[in-house]
Short mmCIF file of C-alpha atoms in Angstrom, two decimals:
data_model
loop_
_atom_site.label_atom_id
_atom_site.label_comp_id
_atom_site.label_asym_id
_atom_site.label_seq_id
_atom_site.Cartn_x
_atom_site.Cartn_y
_atom_site.Cartn_z
CA UNK K 85 -0.13 -0.20 -0.05
CA UNK K 86 1.30 3.50 -0.65
CA UNK K 87 1.30 6.29 1.58
CA UNK K 88 -0.92 6.40 4.58
CA UNK K 89 -4.35 5.48 3.94
CA UNK K 90 -5.78 8.20 6.42
CA UNK K 91 -3.71 11.00 4.71
CA UNK K 92 -4.88 13.03 1.55
CA UNK K 93 -3.35 16.13 0.51
CA UNK K 94 -5.46 18.72 -1.34
CA UNK K 95 -4.03 22.31 -2.38
CA UNK K 96 -6.74 24.90 -1.04
CA UNK K 97 -5.28 28.01 -2.30
CA UNK K 98 -8.04 29.63 -4.55
CA UNK K 99 -6.01 29.71 -7.88
CA UNK K 100 -5.71 25.74 -7.77
CA UNK K 101 -7.91 23.40 -9.56
CA UNK K 102 -7.87 20.90 -6.30
CA UNK K 103 -9.86 23.87 -4.90
CA UNK K 104 -12.42 24.57 -7.61
CA UNK K 105 -13.34 20.58 -7.71
CA UNK K 106 -13.69 20.82 -3.68
CA UNK K 107 -16.25 23.50 -4.50
CA UNK K 108 -18.21 21.69 -6.77
CA UNK K 109 -18.31 18.54 -4.43
CA UNK K 110 -19.74 21.06 -1.66
CA UNK K 111 -22.11 21.88 -4.17
CA UNK K 112 -23.35 18.50 -5.15
CA UNK K 113 -23.26 17.55 -1.44
CA UNK K 114 -25.89 20.51 -1.14
CA UNK K 115 -27.73 19.22 -3.81
CA UNK K 116 -27.99 15.79 -2.91
CA UNK K 117 -28.83 16.34 0.76
CA UNK K 118 -31.38 19.38 0.29
CA UNK K 119 -32.28 19.23 -3.13
CA UNK K 120 -31.13 22.42 -3.56
CA UNK K 121 -28.54 24.56 -6.26
CA UNK K 122 -25.90 26.44 -4.88
CA UNK K 123 -22.55 27.85 -6.07
CA UNK K 124 -19.64 27.64 -3.95
CA UNK K 125 -16.63 29.59 -4.20
CA UNK K 126 -13.35 30.36 -2.19
CA UNK K 127 -13.09 33.72 -0.42
CA UNK K 128 -10.08 35.20 1.53
CA UNK K 129 -12.43 36.83 4.29
CA UNK K 130 -15.78 37.44 5.34
CA UNK K 131 -17.21 40.96 4.74
CA UNK K 132 -19.04 41.76 8.59
CA UNK K 133 -22.04 43.53 6.49
CA UNK K 134 -22.70 40.30 4.54
CA UNK K 135 -22.07 37.83 7.45
CA UNK K 136 -25.67 36.86 8.65
CA UNK K 137 -25.11 32.99 8.14
CA UNK K 138 -21.98 30.56 8.85
CA UNK K 139 -21.74 26.87 8.58
CA UNK K 140 -18.58 25.12 9.63
CA UNK K 141 -17.54 22.27 7.52
CA UNK K 142 -15.94 20.50 10.85
CA UNK K 143 -16.25 21.16 14.48
CA UNK K 144 -13.23 23.10 15.00
CA UNK K 145 -14.55 25.73 12.06
CA UNK K 146 -17.80 25.91 13.58
CA UNK K 147 -16.04 27.26 17.05
CA UNK K 148 -14.06 29.37 15.18
CA UNK K 149 -16.76 31.09 12.97
CA UNK K 150 -18.97 31.17 16.07
CA UNK K 151 -16.89 32.84 18.54
CA UNK K 152 -15.79 35.62 15.54
CA UNK K 153 -19.35 35.93 14.60
CA UNK K 154 -20.09 36.48 18.20
CA UNK K 155 -17.49 39.04 18.26
CA UNK K 156 -15.20 37.02 21.05
CA UNK K 157 -11.72 37.09 20.85
CA UNK K 158 -9.82 34.59 18.82
CA UNK K 159 -6.26 33.98 19.30
CA UNK K 160 -3.76 34.20 16.33
CA UNK K 161 -3.00 30.34 16.71
CA UNK K 162 -6.49 29.31 16.73
CA UNK K 163 -7.22 31.57 13.69
CA UNK K 164 -4.67 29.94 11.50
CA UNK K 165 -6.17 26.68 11.64
CA UNK K 166 -8.96 28.02 9.65
CA UNK K 167 -7.38 26.61 6.36
CA UNK K 168 -10.51 28.14 3.83
CA UNK K 169 -13.27 30.24 3.56
CA UNK K 170 -16.20 29.62 0.90
CA UNK K 171 -19.22 31.41 -0.07
CA UNK K 172 -22.35 29.72 -0.86
CA UNK K 173 -24.79 31.25 -3.12
CA UNK K 174 -28.40 29.73 -3.21
CA UNK K 175 -29.48 29.96 -6.73
CA UNK K 176 -32.81 30.41 -5.92
CA UNK K 177 -33.53 33.13 -3.08
CA UNK K 178 -36.78 31.42 -2.48
CA UNK K 179 -35.03 28.09 -1.06
CA UNK K 180 -33.60 30.38 2.04
CA UNK K 181 -35.17 31.80 5.15
CA UNK K 182 -37.28 34.82 4.00
CA UNK K 183 -35.43 37.06 6.69
CA UNK K 184 -32.17 36.29 5.07
CA UNK K 185 -32.94 35.37 1.39
CA UNK K 186 -30.15 36.61 -1.01
CA UNK K 187 -27.65 36.81 1.63
CA UNK K 188 -24.43 34.49 1.18
CA UNK K 189 -23.87 31.58 3.52
CA UNK K 190 -20.04 31.59 4.66
CA UNK K 191 -18.65 28.06 5.01
CA UNK K 192 -15.24 27.35 7.11
CA UNK K 193 -12.71 24.89 7.02
CA UNK K 194 -10.20 24.24 9.85
CA UNK K 195 -7.70 21.81 10.96
CA UNK K 196 -7.57 20.36 14.59
CA UNK K 197 -4.58 20.60 16.92
CA UNK K 198 -3.43 17.46 15.75
CA UNK K 199 -3.28 18.99 11.69
CA UNK K 200 -6.51 16.90 11.11
CA UNK K 201 -9.11 17.59 8.80
CA UNK K 202 -12.69 15.78 9.53
CA UNK K 203 -14.68 17.34 6.36
CA UNK K 204 -18.38 16.87 6.74
CA UNK K 205 -21.16 17.18 4.43
#
């Protein structure tokens, strides 16, 4: 067997084709599980005026994004665990809650203390 079966490498910089492919996978997951069409694209930061909804794609990202959204202090070391941010937009705003229709959903992906990523659909 080649390499560690628990180890996979994927470049997450926004210009890399692997990142674009991951965005397509995330879109397919949403359509499969929720029967809703969306677009997903990498972003470098969340503009606060647009931030009304976020989803962590793993437990670590959920915690970091929740704390940032609530205005809590997030240490630099913890913030560096956030590997990638994405912007998800619904193709049909009627598929969203009425009070946030038309707003983006931000997705976060982070590594654990032991440098593992446990991505969930």
